[in-house]
Structure formats: structure tokens, C-alpha cells
CSV table of C-alpha atoms and ligand atoms in Angstrom, one decimal:
chain,number,residue,atom,x,y,z
G,1,UNK,CA,80.0,85.3,93.6
G,2,UNK,CA,80.1,83.4,97.3
G,3,UNK,CA,83.6,83.6,99.4
G,4,UNK,CA,84.6,80.1,100.1
G,5,UNK,CA,85.9,78.9,103.5
G,6,UNK,CA,87.4,76.3,105.5
G,7,UNK,CA,84.5,73.4,105.1
G,8,UNK,CA,82.8,74.4,102.6
G,9,UNK,CA,81.7,72.2,99.7
G,10,UNK,CA,80.2,72.1,96.1
G,11,UNK,CA,81.8,72.2,92.5
G,12,UNK,CA,83.0,75.6,93.1
G,13,UNK,CA,85.6,74.2,95.5
G,14,UNK,CA,86.4,71.2,92.9
G,15,UNK,CA,87.1,74.4,90.5
G,16,UNK,CA,89.3,76.1,92.8
G,17,UNK,CA,91.3,72.9,94.1
G,18,UNK,CA,91.7,71.8,90.0
G,19,UNK,CA,93.2,75.1,89.8
G,20,UNK,CA,95.6,74.8,92.9
G,21,UNK,CA,96.4,70.8,92.1
G,22,UNK,CA,97.8,73.0,88.4
G,23,UNK,CA,99.2,75.8,89.7
G,24,UNK,CA,101.2,73.4,91.3
G,25,UNK,CA,100.0,74.4,94.7
G,26,UNK,CA,98.4,71.6,96.0
G,27,UNK,CA,99.0,67.6,94.8
G,28,UNK,CA,96.9,66.3,92.2
G,29,UNK,CA,93.6,64.1,93.2
G,30,UNK,CA,94.6,60.5,93.4
G,31,UNK,CA,92.5,58.2,91.7
G,32,UNK,CA,88.8,58.9,91.2
G,33,UNK,CA,87.7,62.7,91.5
G,34,UNK,CA,88.3,65.3,93.1
G,35,UNK,CA,87.4,65.3,96.6
G,36,UNK,CA,85.0,68.6,96.0
G,37,UNK,CA,85.7,70.1,100.3
G,38,UNK,CA,87.3,73.3,101.3
G,39,UNK,CA,90.2,71.4,104.1
G,40,UNK,CA,93.1,72.7,105.7
G,41,UNK,CA,95.4,71.7,103.2
G,42,UNK,CA,93.6,74.1,100.5
G,43,UNK,CA,93.4,76.7,102.9
G,44,UNK,CA,97.3,76.1,102.8
G,45,UNK,CA,97.4,77.0,99.5
G,46,UNK,CA,95.4,79.7,99.2
G,47,UNK,CA,97.5,81.2,101.4
G,48,UNK,CA,100.2,80.7,99.9
G,49,UNK,CA,98.8,81.5,96.6
G,50,UNK,CA,97.5,85.4,98.2
G,51,UNK,CA,100.8,85.5,99.6
G,52,UNK,CA,102.7,85.4,96.4
G,53,UNK,CA,100.2,87.5,94.8
G,54,UNK,CA,100.3,90.6,96.6
G,55,UNK,CA,97.5,89.6,97.9
G,56,UNK,CA,95.6,89.9,101.2
G,57,UNK,CA,96.7,86.8,103.4
G,58,UNK,CA,93.5,85.7,104.4
G,59,UNK,CA,92.6,82.1,103.1
G,60,UNK,CA,89.9,82.7,102.1
G,61,UNK,CA,88.5,82.9,98.5
G,62,UNK,CA,85.8,85.7,97.9
G,63,UNK,CA,86.3,87.8,94.2
G,64,UNK,CA,90.1,89.5,93.8
G,65,UNK,CA,92.1,85.4,95.2
G,66,UNK,CA,89.1,84.4,92.1
G,67,UNK,CA,90.0,86.3,89.9
G,68,UNK,CA,93.7,86.2,90.3
G,69,UNK,CA,93.2,81.9,90.6
G,70,UNK,CA,91.8,82.2,86.9
G,71,UNK,CA,94.3,84.5,85.7
G,72,UNK,CA,96.4,82.5,87.0
G,73,UNK,CA,96.1,79.3,84.4
G,74,UNK,CA,96.5,81.6,81.2
G,75,UNK,CA,99.6,81.4,80.0
G,76,UNK,CA,100.5,83.6,76.8
G,77,UNK,CA,99.6,80.8,72.9
G,78,UNK,CA,97.0,79.5,75.4
G,79,UNK,CA,94.4,82.1,73.9
G,80,UNK,CA,94.4,84.7,71.3
G,81,UNK,CA,94.7,88.4,73.4
G,82,UNK,CA,93.3,91.6,71.2
G,83,UNK,CA,91.8,94.6,73.2
G,84,UNK,CA,87.6,94.3,73.8
G,85,UNK,CA,87.1,97.8,74.9
G,86,UNK,CA,84.1,96.8,77.3
G,87,UNK,CA,85.8,94.2,79.6
G,88,UNK,CA,89.3,94.2,78.6
G,89,UNK,CA,91.4,90.4,79.4
G,90,UNK,CA,93.0,89.9,82.0
G,91,UNK,CA,95.4,87.0,83.1
G,92,UNK,CA,99.3,85.9,83.4
G,93,UNK,CA,99.6,85.5,79.3
G,94,UNK,CA,98.8,89.1,79.5
G,95,UNK,CA,101.8,90.4,81.8
G,96,UNK,CA,103.6,87.7,79.5
G,97,UNK,CA,102.7,89.9,76.8
G,98,UNK,CA,104.3,92.7,78.0
G,99,UNK,CA,107.4,91.8,80.1
G,100,UNK,CA,108.1,90.7,76.5
G,101,UNK,CA,107.3,93.6,74.4
G,102,UNK,CA,108.8,95.7,77.8
G,103,UNK,CA,112.1,94.5,77.1
G,104,UNK,CA,112.1,95.0,73.4
G,105,UNK,CA,111.0,98.2,74.5
G,106,UNK,CA,108.2,98.9,73.0
G,107,UNK,CA,105.7,100.6,75.6
G,108,UNK,CA,103.6,98.8,76.7
G,109,UNK,CA,102.5,100.6,79.7
G,110,UNK,CA,102.6,99.0,83.2
G,111,UNK,CA,103.4,94.9,83.0
G,112,UNK,CA,99.7,94.8,84.8
G,113,UNK,CA,98.4,92.0,83.1
G,114,UNK,CA,95.0,94.1,82.2
G,115,UNK,CA,95.0,94.1,78.2
G,116,UNK,CA,94.4,97.7,77.3
G,117,UNK,CA,94.6,100.5,74.7
G,118,UNK,CA,98.7,101.1,75.8
G,119,UNK,CA,98.8,97.0,75.5
G,120,UNK,CA,96.9,97.1,71.6
G,121,UNK,CA,99.6,100.2,70.3
G,122,UNK,CA,102.8,99.1,71.6
G,123,UNK,CA,102.1,95.0,69.8
G,124,UNK,CA,100.8,96.7,66.8
G,125,UNK,CA,104.2,98.9,66.1
G,126,UNK,CA,105.9,95.7,67.1
G,127,UNK,CA,104.1,93.3,64.6
G,128,UNK,CA,105.0,96.4,62.1
G,129,UNK,CA,107.9,96.6,63.3
G,130,UNK,CA,108.7,92.9,62.6
G,131,UNK,CA,106.9,92.5,59.6
G,132,UNK,CA,103.9,90.6,61.1
G,133,UNK,CA,100.0,91.3,60.2
G,134,UNK,CA,99.0,94.7,61.9
G,135,UNK,CA,95.9,93.7,63.3
G,136,UNK,CA,96.9,94.4,67.4
G,137,UNK,CA,96.2,90.8,67.9
G,138,UNK,CA,98.4,87.9,69.5
G,139,UNK,CA,97.6,85.1,68.1
G,140,UNK,CA,100.2,81.6,67.4
G,141,UNK,CA,102.4,83.7,65.2
G,142,UNK,CA,102.8,87.0,66.7
G,143,UNK,CA,103.2,84.1,70.2
G,144,UNK,CA,105.6,82.4,68.1
G,145,UNK,CA,108.1,85.9,66.9
G,146,UNK,CA,107.9,86.8,70.9
G,147,UNK,CA,109.5,83.7,71.7
G,148,UNK,CA,112.3,83.4,69.3
G,149,UNK,CA,112.7,87.4,70.5
G,150,UNK,CA,112.6,87.1,73.8
G,151,UNK,CA,115.2,85.3,75.9
G,152,UNK,CA,116.9,88.1,77.2
G,153,UNK,CA,117.6,90.3,80.8
G,154,UNK,CA,114.1,90.8,82.9
G,155,UNK,CA,112.2,93.1,82.3
G,156,UNK,CA,110.8,96.3,85.0
G,157,UNK,CA,113.7,98.6,84.3
G,158,UNK,CA,113.1,99.8,80.8
G,159,UNK,CA,109.5,101.0,83.4
G,160,UNK,CA,111.5,102.7,85.0
G,161,UNK,CA,113.9,104.9,82.1
G,162,UNK,CA,110.5,105.5,80.1
G,163,UNK,CA,108.4,106.5,84.3
G,164,UNK,CA,111.7,108.8,85.2
G,165,UNK,CA,111.8,110.0,81.4
G,166,UNK,CA,108.2,111.5,81.6
G,167,UNK,CA,108.4,112.8,85.1
G,168,UNK,CA,112.0,114.5,84.3
G,169,UNK,CA,110.3,115.9,80.7
G,170,UNK,CA,107.2,117.3,82.9
G,171,UNK,CA,109.6,119.0,84.8
G,172,UNK,CA,110.1,119.6,88.9
G,173,UNK,CA,107.4,121.8,89.1
G,174,UNK,CA,103.8,121.4,90.9
G,175,UNK,CA,101.5,122.9,88.7
G,176,UNK,CA,99.4,121.9,86.7
G,177,UNK,CA,100.4,118.7,88.2
G,178,UNK,CA,97.4,116.6,88.1
G,179,UNK,CA,96.8,114.6,91.6
G,180,UNK,CA,94.3,112.1,92.7
G,181,UNK,CA,93.5,112.1,95.9
G,182,UNK,CA,91.6,109.0,97.1
G,183,UNK,CA,90.1,109.2,100.8
G,184,UNK,CA,89.6,105.1,101.8
G,185,UNK,CA,85.9,104.1,102.9
G,186,UNK,CA,83.0,106.8,102.1
G,187,UNK,CA,79.1,106.9,103.1
G,188,UNK,CA,77.8,103.7,104.9
G,189,UNK,CA,81.5,102.2,104.5
G,190,UNK,CA,82.9,103.5,107.8
G,191,UNK,CA,86.4,101.6,107.4
G,192,UNK,CA,87.5,101.1,110.3
G,193,UNK,CA,85.9,101.7,113.5
G,194,UNK,CA,87.0,102.2,116.6
G,195,UNK,CA,85.3,104.4,119.9
G,196,UNK,CA,83.4,106.2,118.1
G,197,UNK,CA,86.2,106.9,116.1
G,198,UNK,CA,85.6,106.4,112.2
G,199,UNK,CA,88.4,105.4,109.2
G,200,UNK,CA,85.8,107.3,106.4
G,201,UNK,CA,85.7,110.4,108.4
G,202,UNK,CA,89.3,110.9,109.7
G,203,UNK,CA,90.3,110.6,105.7
G,204,UNK,CA,87.6,112.5,104.4
G,205,UNK,CA,88.7,115.7,106.5
G,206,UNK,CA,93.0,114.2,105.8
G,207,UNK,CA,91.9,114.6,102.2
G,208,UNK,CA,90.7,118.0,101.8
G,209,UNK,CA,93.9,119.1,104.1
G,210,UNK,CA,96.2,117.3,101.1
G,211,UNK,CA,93.8,118.7,98.6
G,212,UNK,CA,93.8,122.3,99.7
G,213,UNK,CA,98.0,122.7,100.5
G,214,UNK,CA,97.7,120.9,96.6
G,215,UNK,CA,95.9,123.5,95.2
G,216,UNK,CA,97.9,126.2,97.0
G,217,UNK,CA,100.9,124.7,95.3
G,218,UNK,CA,99.4,124.9,92.0
G,219,UNK,CA,98.1,121.7,91.3
G,220,UNK,CA,95.7,120.3,90.1
G,221,UNK,CA,93.6,118.4,93.1
G,222,UNK,CA,90.8,115.5,92.4
G,223,UNK,CA,88.7,113.6,95.2
G,224,UNK,CA,87.6,110.2,93.5
G,225,UNK,CA,84.4,110.9,96.2
G,226,UNK,CA,82.4,113.2,98.0
G,227,UNK,CA,81.7,113.0,101.9
G,228,UNK,CA,78.9,110.6,101.5
G,229,UNK,CA,79.5,108.3,98.8
G,230,UNK,CA,81.8,105.0,98.5
G,231,UNK,CA,82.9,103.8,94.7
G,232,UNK,CA,84.3,100.6,94.6
G,233,UNK,CA,87.9,100.6,93.2
G,234,UNK,CA,87.4,99.6,89.9
G,235,UNK,CA,85.7,102.5,90.1
G,236,UNK,CA,88.1,104.9,92.0
G,237,UNK,CA,91.0,103.2,89.4
G,238,UNK,CA,88.8,104.5,86.3
G,239,UNK,CA,88.1,108.2,87.8
G,240,UNK,CA,91.8,108.5,87.9
G,241,UNK,CA,92.7,107.4,84.6
G,242,UNK,CA,89.5,109.0,83.1
G,243,UNK,CA,91.5,112.2,84.6
G,244,UNK,CA,94.6,111.6,83.0
G,245,UNK,CA,95.9,111.9,87.2
G,246,UNK,CA,99.8,111.8,87.7
G,247,UNK,CA,100.0,110.5,91.1
G,248,UNK,CA,97.1,108.9,92.8
G,249,UNK,CA,97.1,109.3,96.7
G,250,UNK,CA,94.6,107.0,98.4
G,251,UNK,CA,94.6,107.4,102.0
G,252,UNK,CA,93.8,104.1,104.8
G,253,UNK,CA,94.4,103.9,108.6
G,254,UNK,CA,94.8,100.2,109.8
G,255,UNK,CA,93.0,97.4,112.1
G,256,UNK,CA,94.7,95.0,113.7
G,257,UNK,CA,93.2,92.1,116.2
G,258,UNK,CA,96.1,93.4,118.6
G,259,UNK,CA,96.0,96.6,119.9
G,260,UNK,CA,99.9,97.0,120.4
G,261,UNK,CA,100.0,96.6,116.2
G,262,UNK,CA,101.0,100.4,115.3
G,263,UNK,CA,102.6,102.4,112.8
G,264,UNK,CA,102.6,103.5,109.2
G,265,UNK,CA,102.7,102.0,105.7
G,266,UNK,CA,102.9,102.5,101.7
G,267,UNK,CA,102.1,100.8,99.7
G,268,UNK,CA,102.3,100.4,95.1
G,269,UNK,CA,101.5,97.8,92.4
G,270,UNK,CA,104.0,95.1,92.4
G,271,UNK,CA,104.4,91.5,93.7
G,272,UNK,CA,107.0,90.1,95.3
G,273,UNK,CA,108.5,87.4,92.9
G,274,UNK,CA,107.3,89.1,89.4
G,275,UNK,CA,109.2,92.1,87.9
G,276,UNK,CA,105.7,93.7,87.5
G,277,UNK,CA,106.7,96.1,90.1
G,278,UNK,CA,105.0,100.6,89.0
G,279,UNK,CA,108.9,101.8,89.6
G,280,UNK,CA,107.3,105.6,90.1
G,281,UNK,CA,105.2,103.9,92.8
G,282,UNK,CA,107.7,102.3,94.4
G,283,UNK,CA,109.7,105.1,94.3
G,284,UNK,CA,106.5,107.1,96.1
G,285,UNK,CA,105.7,104.9,98.4
G,286,UNK,CA,109.6,105.4,99.6
G,287,UNK,CA,109.4,109.1,99.2
G,288,UNK,CA,105.7,108.8,101.3
G,289,UNK,CA,107.1,106.1,104.1
G,290,UNK,CA,110.0,108.2,105.1
G,291,UNK,CA,108.5,111.6,104.8
G,292,UNK,CA,106.1,110.3,107.8
G,293,UNK,CA,108.0,108.2,109.5
G,294,UNK,CA,110.2,111.4,110.0
G,295,UNK,CA,108.1,114.0,110.7
G,296,UNK,CA,105.6,111.6,112.9
G,297,UNK,CA,107.6,109.3,114.6
G,298,UNK,CA,104.7,106.6,114.2
G,299,UNK,CA,106.3,103.4,113.8
G,300,UNK,CA,107.5,102.6,110.0
G,301,UNK,CA,105.9,99.2,109.0
G,302,UNK,CA,107.8,99.6,105.2
G,303,UNK,CA,106.5,99.8,101.8
G,304,UNK,CA,105.5,96.9,99.7
G,305,UNK,CA,104.2,95.9,96.2
G,306,UNK,CA,100.4,94.5,96.4
G,307,UNK,CA,97.9,93.9,93.8
G,308,UNK,CA,95.0,95.1,94.6
G,309,UNK,CA,92.8,96.5,92.6
G,310,UNK,CA,93.7,100.6,93.0
G,311,UNK,CA,97.2,100.2,92.6
G,312,UNK,CA,96.4,97.6,89.6
G,313,UNK,CA,94.4,99.4,87.5
G,314,UNK,CA,95.6,102.5,87.7
G,315,UNK,CA,97.9,103.3,84.6
G,316,UNK,CA,99.7,106.3,86.7
G,317,UNK,CA,101.9,105.3,90.3
G,318,UNK,CA,99.5,105.3,92.8
G,319,UNK,CA,100.9,105.3,96.5
G,320,UNK,CA,98.3,103.5,99.3
G,321,UNK,CA,98.8,105.2,102.4
G,322,UNK,CA,97.5,103.0,106.3
G,323,UNK,CA,98.3,105.4,108.0
G,324,UNK,CA,98.4,104.4,112.1
G,325,UNK,CA,96.0,102.2,113.4
G,326,UNK,CA,93.0,103.3,114.5
G,327,UNK,CA,92.7,99.8,116.8
G,328,UNK,CA,95.9,101.3,118.4
G,329,UNK,CA,95.0,104.0,121.0
G,330,UNK,CA,98.3,105.9,120.5
G,331,UNK,CA,98.0,106.0,117.0
G,332,UNK,CA,94.0,106.8,117.3
G,333,UNK,CA,95.0,109.7,119.4
G,334,UNK,CA,97.3,111.1,117.3
G,335,UNK,CA,95.3,110.8,114.6
G,336,UNK,CA,92.1,112.2,116.2
G,337,UNK,CA,93.8,115.5,116.5
G,338,UNK,CA,93.6,117.5,113.5
G,339,UNK,CA,97.0,119.3,114.2
G,340,UNK,CA,98.9,115.6,113.4
G,341,UNK,CA,96.5,115.4,110.6
G,342,UNK,CA,97.8,118.7,109.2
G,343,UNK,CA,101.6,117.9,109.4
G,344,UNK,CA,100.7,114.3,107.2
G,345,UNK,CA,99.4,116.3,104.8
G,346,UNK,CA,102.6,118.6,104.7
G,347,UNK,CA,104.4,115.3,104.6
G,348,UNK,CA,102.7,114.2,101.9
G,349,UNK,CA,102.8,117.2,99.8
G,350,UNK,CA,106.4,117.1,100.3
G,351,UNK,CA,107.3,113.9,99.2
G,352,UNK,CA,105.7,114.4,96.2
G,353,UNK,CA,107.5,117.6,95.0
G,354,UNK,CA,110.2,115.5,95.8
G,355,UNK,CA,109.1,112.6,93.5
G,356,UNK,CA,109.8,115.2,91.0
G,357,UNK,CA,112.9,116.7,92.2
G,358,UNK,CA,114.6,113.3,91.0
G,359,UNK,CA,116.2,113.1,94.2
G,360,UNK,CA,117.1,117.1,92.6
G,361,UNK,CA,117.1,117.8,96.6
G,362,UNK,CA,119.9,117.4,98.8
G,363,UNK,CA,117.5,119.0,102.1
G,364,UNK,CA,117.5,116.1,104.6
G,365,UNK,CA,114.2,113.8,104.9
G,366,UNK,CA,111.4,115.5,107.0
G,367,UNK,CA,112.9,119.0,107.1
G,368,UNK,CA,111.6,120.7,104.0
G,369,UNK,CA,108.7,122.5,105.4
G,370,UNK,CA,105.7,123.2,102.9
G,371,UNK,CA,106.5,127.4,102.7
G,372,UNK,CA,109.9,126.0,101.4
G,373,UNK,CA,108.0,123.8,98.7
G,374,UNK,CA,105.8,127.1,97.8
G,375,UNK,CA,109.4,128.8,97.6
G,376,UNK,CA,110.2,126.4,95.0
G,377,UNK,CA,107.2,126.6,93.0
G,378,UNK,CA,107.7,130.8,93.1
G,379,UNK,CA,111.9,130.2,92.6
G,380,UNK,CA,110.9,127.7,89.2
G,381,UNK,CA,108.5,129.8,87.5
G,382,UNK,CA,108.6,130.4,83.7
D,1,ZN,ZN1,90.2,101.4,105.2
């Protein structure tokens, strides 16, 4: 599709306008037909929508914003929901279904708005337990049952408990854990380029440093791409899902129009005003952030929920780390130093180890070394 922006006109703009009006983000059209112009009012509404949804707030309607707009128009009960293997249904109605199932104690997976296999399985068990027709389809009868049973505390916490239980059961050792490392960009997509420094190549280099350390501790590390490939975000997520990954770490550097912007930020799945956050992803983002800030003195730009495709479509916890701004002279110089990239790799490995220790290690942030991790692996053998 064509990216819509301020000044555009036509039927696609009319559709966007009426969707925004239906969502209450724009006053409804008065009198005659909607004027199909992408004016400043539309742009303002789009920005508000993007902010609400954890999308990049650029005021443009590209593929991600268009999909989110379409998803937002679906209310539970408005259409039957079922698992379509080739093209899974997505929408706010799916989020509501997943949240209700989770609240009721059924493991529908992460409430990410994608009707996948896990959601279908949880729905079938719910239908069986409540004496409904067990068809895995969320139709009027199932919606009625869900509504009758639903008024209770908001969801989210059951996901945390379930995920923590899974981690606890898998134990504190790194051996056998399968980590997918996702070096950003690749191939023709160079990412941020400043003064001959390429995000694509820096992240590839960092990914291989991380891979080496992970393999040394007994983890299985898989890379989403080769040095010359650039799969899209959906393909990267599918790779991680097919591999049965325990964790996905996506590596990027940032850019800004201001040369003063600098620092490190981590992102996990979720939106600011909903309960659909990935709890372990959130925990992991916090751990990565703390270790990297402590070890590198990069400015702390915080951990934030986002709905980017890689975070949304992976079944396991996923964290995207934006390490430094290549548009900032300090950050760029530091990232260009291979020793600095070793420090980053070590910090990330320690953060992963801490995730699996579930807070059982009291060594202060920034002081746990790679050698400590290796020693712990040996000690906890057997
Ligand atoms: Zn990037």
C-alpha cells in the first residue's frame, strides 16, 4: 500500500477518516459526505492513535498504522473468530477474547491480538469446561458465556505467573536455553549510516560477539539473518517461533535529528494503557537496561512497551535494544570500538542469566562478570 500523509486525498483517506471518527479520535463528519483530505486534524488524530498503540508517532499512515487502525475497529462479537492457519485473524476483538480467557485461568498465550494455535486450544478447553459446543470458534454463544463470566480484576498478572512458572521450571542454568539473536537490518538495508559507520554492520558484529559468549555458556544461539540478508520483521518473528526460542534479543542503534540525543533504550511487547504487556519481556528489558547503563555509562533512556511486529508476533519474550545513537558523536565513537561491543555483549549475557535466576542472585548490577556466569553454570550442574 501507499503511505498516506498530510495533503493526500482520495478514498483511502476517507476510510482512515471514518475509522478515526468511529474510534472517537476525530469529530464525526457533519452534514454531507466526509471531505476525503488528510488535513492537520487527521494528522493530529493519527499521532494520538499511534501514541496510544505503542507505534512510532510520525503522523503517517504506513502498513503498521493501517493494520492497527483496522484491528481497532473489531469489537468482540462483531465477527466469528477462529484459527486460520494461513492468515491468522488479528484485532482488538482477539485481544479481548485472549484477555477474558486469561482472566478465567485459560492459557491463551500472550494477549497480542493474533488468533493463533494457543488461543484456539485455550478456547476449546473453555468451551468444554462450560458445556458449550467445542469447535474452537468464538461465535455468539461463546461470546455470551465469556461476557457472563467476565466482570473481575483486569488480566495480565496470570500471564506473569504462568511465564515465571515456566522459567522457574526450566531452571537457572543457561545450558540448553535457545536464544534467538536478531541483528537489525542487513543486506541492502544498512540501517542508520553516519560518517561511514553502518548500523547494519555494527549490529552484525555485536550479534556474533554475543553468539560466541552464549554458545560458551552452553546456550543455543541462533541468528535471524546472515550478513547479507534482510528478512522483514514478520519473517524474523516466524524464525524465532519455528525455532521454539526461549528468548529473542533484537539489536539496533538509534538515530535522531538532534546530535545531542544519546543513550540506550529497551523495548518489550505491550501498550501503555492496556494490560497486554509481556511480563517476562518487560522484566528482561529492565534487566538489560540496568546492566548496560551500569557497565557503559550510556545514558539511560528507559524500558518501554511497544507493539512493533517482532515484539508482537513472537510467542516467547522478546526485547529490542537500541544501543546508542549513531547520530551522537560520543555514542558513535564508543560503538566503533570493538572492546566496547564486548562490554555490551557481556552485559546482555549477564542480563539473560539474571532473568533465569529470577532475582535469586544478589550480586549488584554491573558487577556480575562473564566468568561468574561460567562459574555458576559449572556449580549448578547436575
Ligand atoms: Zn535499526
